[in-house]
Amino acid sequence: MFAERVLSGMRPTGRLHLGHYHGVLKNWVKLQAEYPCLFFVADWHALTTDYDNPKGIENSVWDMVVDWLAAGVDPSQATIFIQSRVPEHAELHLLMSMMTPLGWLERVPTYKDQQEKLASKDLSTYGFLGYPLLMSADILIYRADKVPVGEDQLPHVEFTRELARRFNHMYGREPGFEEKAKEAIKKLGSKRARLYEEFRTRFQQNGDDEGLALGKALLEEAQSLSHGDRERLYGYLEGGGKMILVEPGALLTEASRMPGLDGQKMSKSYGNTIFLREEAEPLAKKIRTMQTDPARVRRTDAGDPERCPVWQFHVLYSDETTRNWVTQGCKSAGIGCLECKQPVIEAVLKEQEAMRERAQPYLDDPSLVRSIVADGCDKARKLAQETMREVRDAMGLSYS
């Protein structure tokens, strides 16, 4: 079985804002302390919609990586790299395109959704149609078993799982697979071999998931097996062939509740953002001038926090005592809107100050960022090359 591994990426679209932080980056910081993580800049994905104007992508790449580091992504805990610096992504994408039914791509929900949302762009391109396949290649090439996604992206993960199954079914049945698997069982030793056969029977004949789990645990403990024999026995245990590509699982993340300054979803296209690393004075001004409950026309008018965009900031940034103070003060007109906003201003400024401090060394010396990314690309490429050796071998393309 392959090691636990998290993979996640982000398209370089310019400066990141608090919506990105609360929706993605805070989760990355948490995950990097729990699992081996790979976080990548999806620059090829940016080309699927901005192929006609790619000039801004490079600057956006470096600005975005600095934002990641400012948010707390730690290169000593996570691998940070750029998609296009690992050409194996493109190779796996190409090879999987040979076996991916066209209908699978056309039925991905976001394909038509994005065409409708970006109606001003000509997206009738091969690259845009193949976007989900490239995303699957990004995941499968690292044999990542955990992909943090929102609920709207679950179909992409299921699509990737289907591709992995199809690939393993088509190419995992190496010549003499069953004979090689039986020879590998003998290498377990008589006691473990007997237990393995018992667990395999329990799972395949009785559908006993515990038998499958016990069989996998037994193989994890068997130190004498080669990598190839181990993967054959995982496949034989489940009734398939040799596992080449790992079916990923989704790590479902909560949708960001970060509203924009006008109460809509925070988005650069709406002009309602607070950027990461924003300077204190313009940041405070943005919050002070935020829209509030329209019922509070005068200072003496009572309001309802639930109808006020500022309240969502309190939900994210304020403690229970402060939220109770806001609720009581707003509904009784005991506090004004500027008073209500002050704790939010202070909390966001404190958060941003820490980000600016973390970012400053990289702004002073941009070569530090280049070095982090170069190291990450080297690490990522070694993993990708390992997968591609097995993929080429399975597809008869190793020519050794």
Coordinates of C-alpha atoms in Angstrom, one line a residue:
M1 CA 0.0 0.0 0.0
F2 CA 1.2 3.5 -0.7
A3 CA 1.9 6.1 2.0
E4 CA -0.6 8.6 3.1
R5 CA -0.2 11.8 1.0
V6 CA -2.2 15.0 0.6
L7 CA -2.2 17.0 -2.7
S8 CA -3.8 20.4 -3.3
G9 CA -3.2 23.1 -5.8
M10 CA -4.3 26.7 -6.7
R11 CA -4.5 28.6 -9.9
P12 CA -2.3 31.7 -10.1
T13 CA -4.8 34.5 -10.6
G14 CA -3.2 37.3 -8.8
R15 CA -3.2 38.5 -5.1
L16 CA -4.9 36.3 -2.6
H17 CA -7.6 37.6 -0.2
L18 CA -9.2 36.6 3.1
G19 CA -11.6 34.3 1.2
H20 CA -8.6 32.2 0.0
Y21 CA -7.1 32.2 3.5
H22 CA -10.2 31.0 5.3
G23 CA -11.4 28.7 2.5
V24 CA -8.1 27.0 1.7
L25 CA -4.9 28.2 3.3
K26 CA -5.9 27.7 6.9
N27 CA -6.8 24.2 6.1
W28 CA -3.4 23.6 4.4
V29 CA -1.6 24.9 7.5
K30 CA -3.5 22.4 9.6
L31 CA -3.0 19.5 7.2
Q32 CA 0.8 20.0 6.8
A33 CA 1.1 19.1 10.5
E34 CA -0.9 15.9 10.1
Y35 CA 0.2 14.4 6.8
P36 CA 2.9 14.6 4.1
C37 CA 1.6 17.4 1.9
L38 CA 2.2 18.6 -1.6
F39 CA 0.9 22.1 -2.6
F40 CA 1.3 23.2 -6.1
V41 CA 0.9 26.2 -8.3
A42 CA -1.5 25.1 -11.1
D43 CA -0.1 27.3 -13.9
W44 CA -1.1 25.0 -16.7
H45 CA -4.6 25.1 -15.4
A46 CA -4.6 28.9 -15.6
L47 CA -3.9 28.5 -19.4
T48 CA -7.1 26.5 -19.9
T49 CA -9.1 29.8 -19.6
D50 CA -6.4 32.5 -20.1
Y51 CA -4.6 30.9 -23.0
D52 CA -5.0 34.1 -25.0
N53 CA -3.4 36.4 -22.4
P54 CA -0.8 34.5 -20.3
K55 CA 1.5 37.4 -19.6
G56 CA 0.4 37.9 -16.0
I57 CA 0.7 34.3 -14.9
E58 CA 4.4 34.4 -14.0
N59 CA 4.2 37.4 -11.6
S60 CA 1.0 35.9 -10.1
V61 CA 2.9 32.7 -9.4
W62 CA 5.5 34.3 -7.2
D63 CA 3.0 36.7 -5.5
M64 CA 0.8 33.7 -4.7
V65 CA 3.7 31.6 -3.2
V66 CA 4.6 34.5 -1.0
D67 CA 1.0 34.7 0.2
W68 CA 1.1 31.0 1.0
L69 CA 4.3 31.4 3.1
A70 CA 2.8 34.5 4.8
A71 CA -0.3 32.5 5.7
G72 CA 1.8 29.9 7.4
V73 CA 2.5 27.2 4.8
D74 CA 5.8 25.8 5.9
P75 CA 8.3 24.5 3.3
S76 CA 10.0 22.4 6.0
Q77 CA 6.6 20.5 6.5
A78 CA 5.1 20.7 3.0
T79 CA 6.5 20.4 -0.6
I80 CA 5.7 23.6 -2.6
F81 CA 6.2 23.3 -6.4
I82 CA 5.0 24.6 -9.8
Q83 CA 3.0 22.2 -12.0
S84 CA 4.8 23.1 -15.2
R85 CA 8.2 22.4 -13.7
V86 CA 7.2 18.7 -13.4
P87 CA 6.7 17.7 -17.0
E88 CA 5.5 14.2 -16.0
H89 CA 2.1 15.8 -15.3
A90 CA 1.8 16.4 -19.0
E91 CA 3.0 12.9 -19.9
L92 CA 0.5 11.2 -17.6
H93 CA -2.2 13.5 -18.9
L94 CA -1.4 12.5 -22.5
L95 CA -1.3 8.7 -21.8
M96 CA -4.5 8.8 -19.8
S97 CA -6.2 10.7 -22.7
M98 CA -5.7 7.6 -24.8
M99 CA -8.0 5.6 -22.6
T100 CA -10.5 8.2 -21.3
P101 CA -13.9 8.1 -22.9
L102 CA -15.0 11.4 -24.3
G103 CA -18.4 11.2 -22.6
W104 CA -16.7 11.1 -19.2
L105 CA -15.2 14.5 -19.8
E106 CA -18.4 16.0 -21.2
R107 CA -20.4 14.9 -18.2
V108 CA -18.2 16.6 -15.5
P109 CA -20.6 19.2 -14.0
T110 CA -18.1 22.1 -14.0
Y111 CA -17.5 21.8 -17.7
K112 CA -20.8 23.3 -18.7
D113 CA -21.0 25.5 -15.6
Q114 CA -17.7 27.2 -16.4
Q115 CA -18.7 27.6 -20.1
E116 CA -21.8 29.5 -18.9
K117 CA -20.0 31.6 -16.3
L118 CA -17.2 32.5 -18.8
A119 CA -19.5 33.0 -21.8
S120 CA -17.3 35.9 -23.0
K121 CA -14.4 33.6 -23.5
D122 CA -14.0 31.0 -26.3
L123 CA -13.7 27.8 -24.3
S124 CA -14.5 25.4 -27.1
T125 CA -10.9 24.1 -26.9
Y126 CA -9.3 20.7 -26.3
G127 CA -7.5 22.1 -23.3
F128 CA -10.6 23.2 -21.5
L129 CA -12.4 20.0 -22.3
G130 CA -9.4 18.1 -20.9
Y131 CA -9.1 20.2 -17.8
P132 CA -10.6 17.5 -15.5
L133 CA -8.2 14.9 -16.9
L134 CA -5.2 17.2 -16.2
M135 CA -6.5 17.6 -12.7
S136 CA -6.7 13.9 -12.3
A137 CA -3.1 13.5 -13.6
D138 CA -2.0 16.0 -11.0
I139 CA -3.4 13.8 -8.3
L140 CA -2.7 10.3 -9.6
I141 CA 1.0 11.0 -10.4
Y142 CA 1.7 11.5 -6.7
R143 CA -0.5 8.6 -5.7
A144 CA -2.2 11.1 -3.3
D145 CA -4.9 9.3 -1.3
K146 CA -6.3 12.5 0.2
V147 CA -7.5 15.6 -1.7
P148 CA -9.0 18.5 0.2
V149 CA -12.0 19.8 -1.7
G150 CA -15.3 21.6 -1.2
E151 CA -18.6 19.8 -1.8
D152 CA -18.8 21.3 -5.4
Q153 CA -15.5 19.5 -6.3
L154 CA -16.5 16.0 -5.2
P155 CA -17.4 15.0 -8.8
H156 CA -13.8 15.7 -9.8
V157 CA -12.5 13.4 -7.2
E158 CA -14.9 10.6 -8.2
F159 CA -13.9 11.2 -11.8
T160 CA -10.3 10.6 -10.8
R161 CA -11.2 7.5 -8.9
E162 CA -13.0 6.1 -12.0
L163 CA -9.9 6.8 -14.1
A164 CA -7.6 5.1 -11.7
R165 CA -9.9 2.0 -11.6
R166 CA -10.1 2.0 -15.4
F167 CA -6.3 2.3 -15.7
N168 CA -5.6 -0.4 -13.2
H169 CA -8.1 -2.7 -14.7
M170 CA -6.7 -2.3 -18.2
Y171 CA -3.0 -2.3 -17.4
G172 CA -2.6 -3.8 -13.9
R173 CA -3.1 -7.4 -15.2
E174 CA 0.5 -8.0 -16.1
P175 CA 1.3 -11.3 -17.8
G176 CA 1.4 -14.2 -15.3
F177 CA -0.1 -11.9 -12.6
E178 CA -1.8 -14.8 -10.7
E179 CA 1.3 -17.0 -10.7
K180 CA 3.5 -14.1 -9.5
A181 CA 1.0 -13.3 -6.8
K182 CA 1.0 -16.9 -5.6
E183 CA 4.8 -16.9 -5.5
A184 CA 4.8 -13.7 -3.5
I185 CA 2.4 -15.3 -1.0
K186 CA 5.1 -17.9 -0.3
K187 CA 7.5 -15.1 0.6
L188 CA 5.2 -14.2 3.6
G189 CA 6.1 -17.3 5.4
S190 CA 3.7 -20.2 6.2
K191 CA 1.8 -18.5 9.1
R192 CA 1.3 -15.2 7.3
A193 CA 0.5 -16.9 4.0
R194 CA -2.2 -18.9 5.7
L195 CA -3.7 -15.8 7.3
Y196 CA -3.5 -13.8 4.0
E197 CA -5.5 -16.6 2.2
E198 CA -8.0 -16.6 5.0
F199 CA -8.5 -12.8 4.9
R200 CA -8.7 -12.8 1.1
T201 CA -11.4 -15.5 1.2
R202 CA -13.4 -13.6 3.8
F203 CA -13.4 -10.4 1.7
Q204 CA -13.9 -11.9 -1.8
Q205 CA -16.4 -14.6 -0.9
N206 CA -18.3 -12.9 2.0
G207 CA -17.7 -9.2 1.4
D208 CA -16.1 -8.9 4.8
D209 CA -14.5 -5.5 5.0
E210 CA -12.7 -6.4 8.2
G211 CA -11.0 -9.2 6.3
L212 CA -9.8 -6.7 3.7
A213 CA -8.5 -4.4 6.4
L214 CA -6.7 -7.2 8.2
G215 CA -5.1 -8.4 5.0
K216 CA -3.8 -4.9 4.2
A217 CA -2.4 -4.6 7.7
L218 CA -0.7 -7.9 7.4
L219 CA 1.0 -6.8 4.1
E220 CA 2.1 -3.5 5.7
E221 CA 3.9 -5.5 8.4
A222 CA 5.6 -7.8 5.9
Q223 CA 9.0 -6.2 5.6
S224 CA 10.5 -8.9 3.4
L225 CA 8.4 -8.1 0.3
S226 CA 9.6 -6.1 -2.6
H227 CA 7.5 -3.1 -3.7
G228 CA 6.3 -5.0 -6.7
D229 CA 5.3 -8.1 -4.8
R230 CA 3.5 -6.0 -2.2
E231 CA 1.4 -4.2 -4.8
R232 CA 0.6 -7.5 -6.5
L233 CA -0.7 -8.9 -3.2
Y234 CA -2.8 -5.8 -2.5
G235 CA -4.4 -6.3 -5.9
Y236 CA -4.8 -10.0 -5.5
L237 CA -6.4 -9.5 -2.0
E238 CA -9.0 -7.2 -3.6
G239 CA -9.6 -9.4 -6.6
G240 CA -8.0 -7.0 -9.1
G241 CA -4.6 -6.7 -10.6
K242 CA -1.5 -4.9 -9.6
M243 CA -2.3 -1.4 -8.2
I244 CA -0.5 1.2 -10.3
L245 CA -2.5 4.3 -9.7
V246 CA -4.1 5.0 -6.3
E247 CA -7.8 5.9 -6.0
P248 CA -7.8 9.2 -4.1
G249 CA -10.2 10.0 -1.3
A250 CA -11.8 13.4 -0.7
L251 CA -11.1 15.4 2.4
L252 CA -14.2 17.4 2.6
T253 CA -13.6 21.0 3.7
E254 CA -16.2 23.5 4.9
A255 CA -17.1 26.1 2.4
S256 CA -15.6 29.5 3.3
R257 CA -18.0 31.7 5.2
M258 CA -15.8 34.7 4.4
P259 CA -18.1 37.4 3.0
G260 CA -17.0 40.3 0.9
L261 CA -17.2 43.9 2.1
D262 CA -20.6 44.2 0.6
G263 CA -22.0 40.9 2.0
Q264 CA -21.6 38.9 -1.3
K265 CA -19.0 36.2 -1.7
M266 CA -15.5 37.7 -1.4
S267 CA -14.2 38.0 -5.0
K268 CA -11.9 40.2 -7.0
S269 CA -14.5 40.4 -9.7
Y270 CA -16.9 42.1 -7.2
G271 CA -14.3 44.5 -5.9
N272 CA -15.1 43.6 -2.3
T273 CA -11.9 42.0 -1.1
I274 CA -9.4 42.4 1.7
F275 CA -6.1 41.1 0.4
L276 CA -3.6 39.2 2.4
R277 CA -0.7 41.4 3.6
E278 CA -2.8 44.5 3.0
E279 CA -1.4 47.7 4.7
A280 CA -3.1 48.7 8.0
E281 CA -4.6 52.0 7.0
P282 CA -6.4 51.0 3.8
L283 CA -7.5 47.8 5.5
A284 CA -9.1 49.6 8.4
K285 CA -10.7 52.1 6.1
K286 CA -12.3 49.2 4.1
I287 CA -13.9 47.7 7.2
R288 CA -15.0 51.1 8.6
T289 CA -16.9 51.8 5.4
M290 CA -18.5 48.4 5.1
Q291 CA -22.2 48.1 4.5
T292 CA -24.3 47.3 7.5
D293 CA -27.9 46.4 8.3
P294 CA -30.0 48.7 6.1
A295 CA -32.5 49.1 8.9
R296 CA -30.0 51.2 10.8
V297 CA -30.3 54.5 9.0
R298 CA -29.7 56.5 12.2
R299 CA -27.5 55.8 15.2
T300 CA -30.6 55.3 17.4
D301 CA -32.2 52.7 15.0
A302 CA -32.1 49.1 16.3
G303 CA -30.7 46.5 13.9
D304 CA -30.3 42.8 13.4
P305 CA -26.8 41.3 13.2
E306 CA -28.0 38.5 10.9
R307 CA -28.7 41.1 8.2
C308 CA -25.3 42.7 8.5
P309 CA -22.2 41.7 6.6
V310 CA -20.0 42.8 9.5
W311 CA -21.6 40.0 11.7
Q312 CA -20.1 37.3 9.5
F313 CA -16.7 38.8 10.3
H314 CA -17.5 38.6 14.0
V315 CA -18.4 34.9 13.5
L316 CA -14.9 34.3 12.2
Y317 CA -12.9 36.7 14.3
S318 CA -14.6 37.5 17.6
D319 CA -15.0 35.4 20.8
E320 CA -18.3 34.6 22.4
T321 CA -18.2 37.6 24.8
T322 CA -17.7 40.0 21.9
R323 CA -20.4 38.5 19.8
N324 CA -22.9 38.7 22.7
W325 CA -21.9 42.4 23.1
V326 CA -22.5 43.0 19.4
T327 CA -25.9 41.2 19.4
Q328 CA -27.2 43.0 22.4
G329 CA -25.8 46.4 21.4
C330 CA -27.1 46.2 17.8
K331 CA -30.6 45.0 18.6
S332 CA -31.0 47.7 21.3
A333 CA -29.1 50.5 19.4
G334 CA -26.8 50.6 22.4
I335 CA -23.7 50.6 20.1
G336 CA -23.2 52.3 16.7
C337 CA -21.9 50.5 13.6
L338 CA -18.4 52.0 13.9
E339 CA -18.2 50.7 17.5
C340 CA -19.3 47.3 16.2
K341 CA -16.6 47.2 13.5
Q342 CA -13.7 48.1 15.8
P343 CA -13.1 44.6 17.3
V344 CA -13.1 43.2 13.7
I345 CA -10.6 45.8 12.6
E346 CA -8.3 45.0 15.5
A347 CA -8.6 41.2 14.9
V348 CA -8.0 41.4 11.2
L349 CA -5.0 43.8 11.7
K350 CA -3.5 41.4 14.2
E351 CA -3.8 38.5 11.7
Q352 CA -2.5 40.5 8.9
E353 CA 0.5 41.8 10.9
A354 CA 1.7 38.3 11.4
M355 CA 1.3 37.6 7.7
R356 CA 3.3 40.7 6.8
E357 CA 6.1 39.7 9.2
R358 CA 6.3 36.2 7.7
A359 CA 6.3 37.6 4.2
Q360 CA 9.0 40.3 4.7
P361 CA 12.1 38.1 4.4
Y362 CA 10.9 36.8 1.0
L363 CA 10.1 40.3 -0.2
D364 CA 13.5 41.5 0.9
D365 CA 15.2 38.5 -0.9
P366 CA 13.0 37.0 -3.7
S367 CA 15.7 34.3 -4.3
L368 CA 14.5 32.6 -1.1
V369 CA 11.2 31.9 -2.7
R370 CA 12.8 30.7 -5.9
S371 CA 15.0 28.3 -3.8
I372 CA 12.0 26.9 -1.9
V373 CA 10.1 26.3 -5.1
A374 CA 13.2 24.7 -6.8
D375 CA 13.7 22.3 -3.9
G376 CA 10.0 21.5 -4.0
C377 CA 10.0 20.8 -7.7
D378 CA 13.0 18.5 -7.3
K379 CA 11.1 16.5 -4.6
A380 CA 7.9 16.4 -6.5
R381 CA 9.6 15.3 -9.7
K382 CA 11.3 12.3 -8.0
L383 CA 7.9 11.1 -6.9
A384 CA 6.4 11.7 -10.3
Q385 CA 9.2 9.9 -12.1
E386 CA 8.7 6.9 -9.8
T387 CA 5.0 6.7 -10.8
M388 CA 5.7 7.2 -14.5
R389 CA 8.3 4.4 -14.6
E390 CA 5.5 2.0 -13.5
V391 CA 2.9 3.6 -15.8
R392 CA 5.2 3.2 -18.8
D393 CA 6.1 -0.3 -17.9
A394 CA 2.4 -1.3 -17.5
M395 CA 1.6 0.3 -20.9
G396 CA 4.5 -1.4 -22.6
L397 CA 6.4 1.8 -23.1
S398 CA 9.5 1.2 -21.0
Y399 CA 11.6 -0.3 -23.9
S400 CA 14.1 -1.7 -21.5

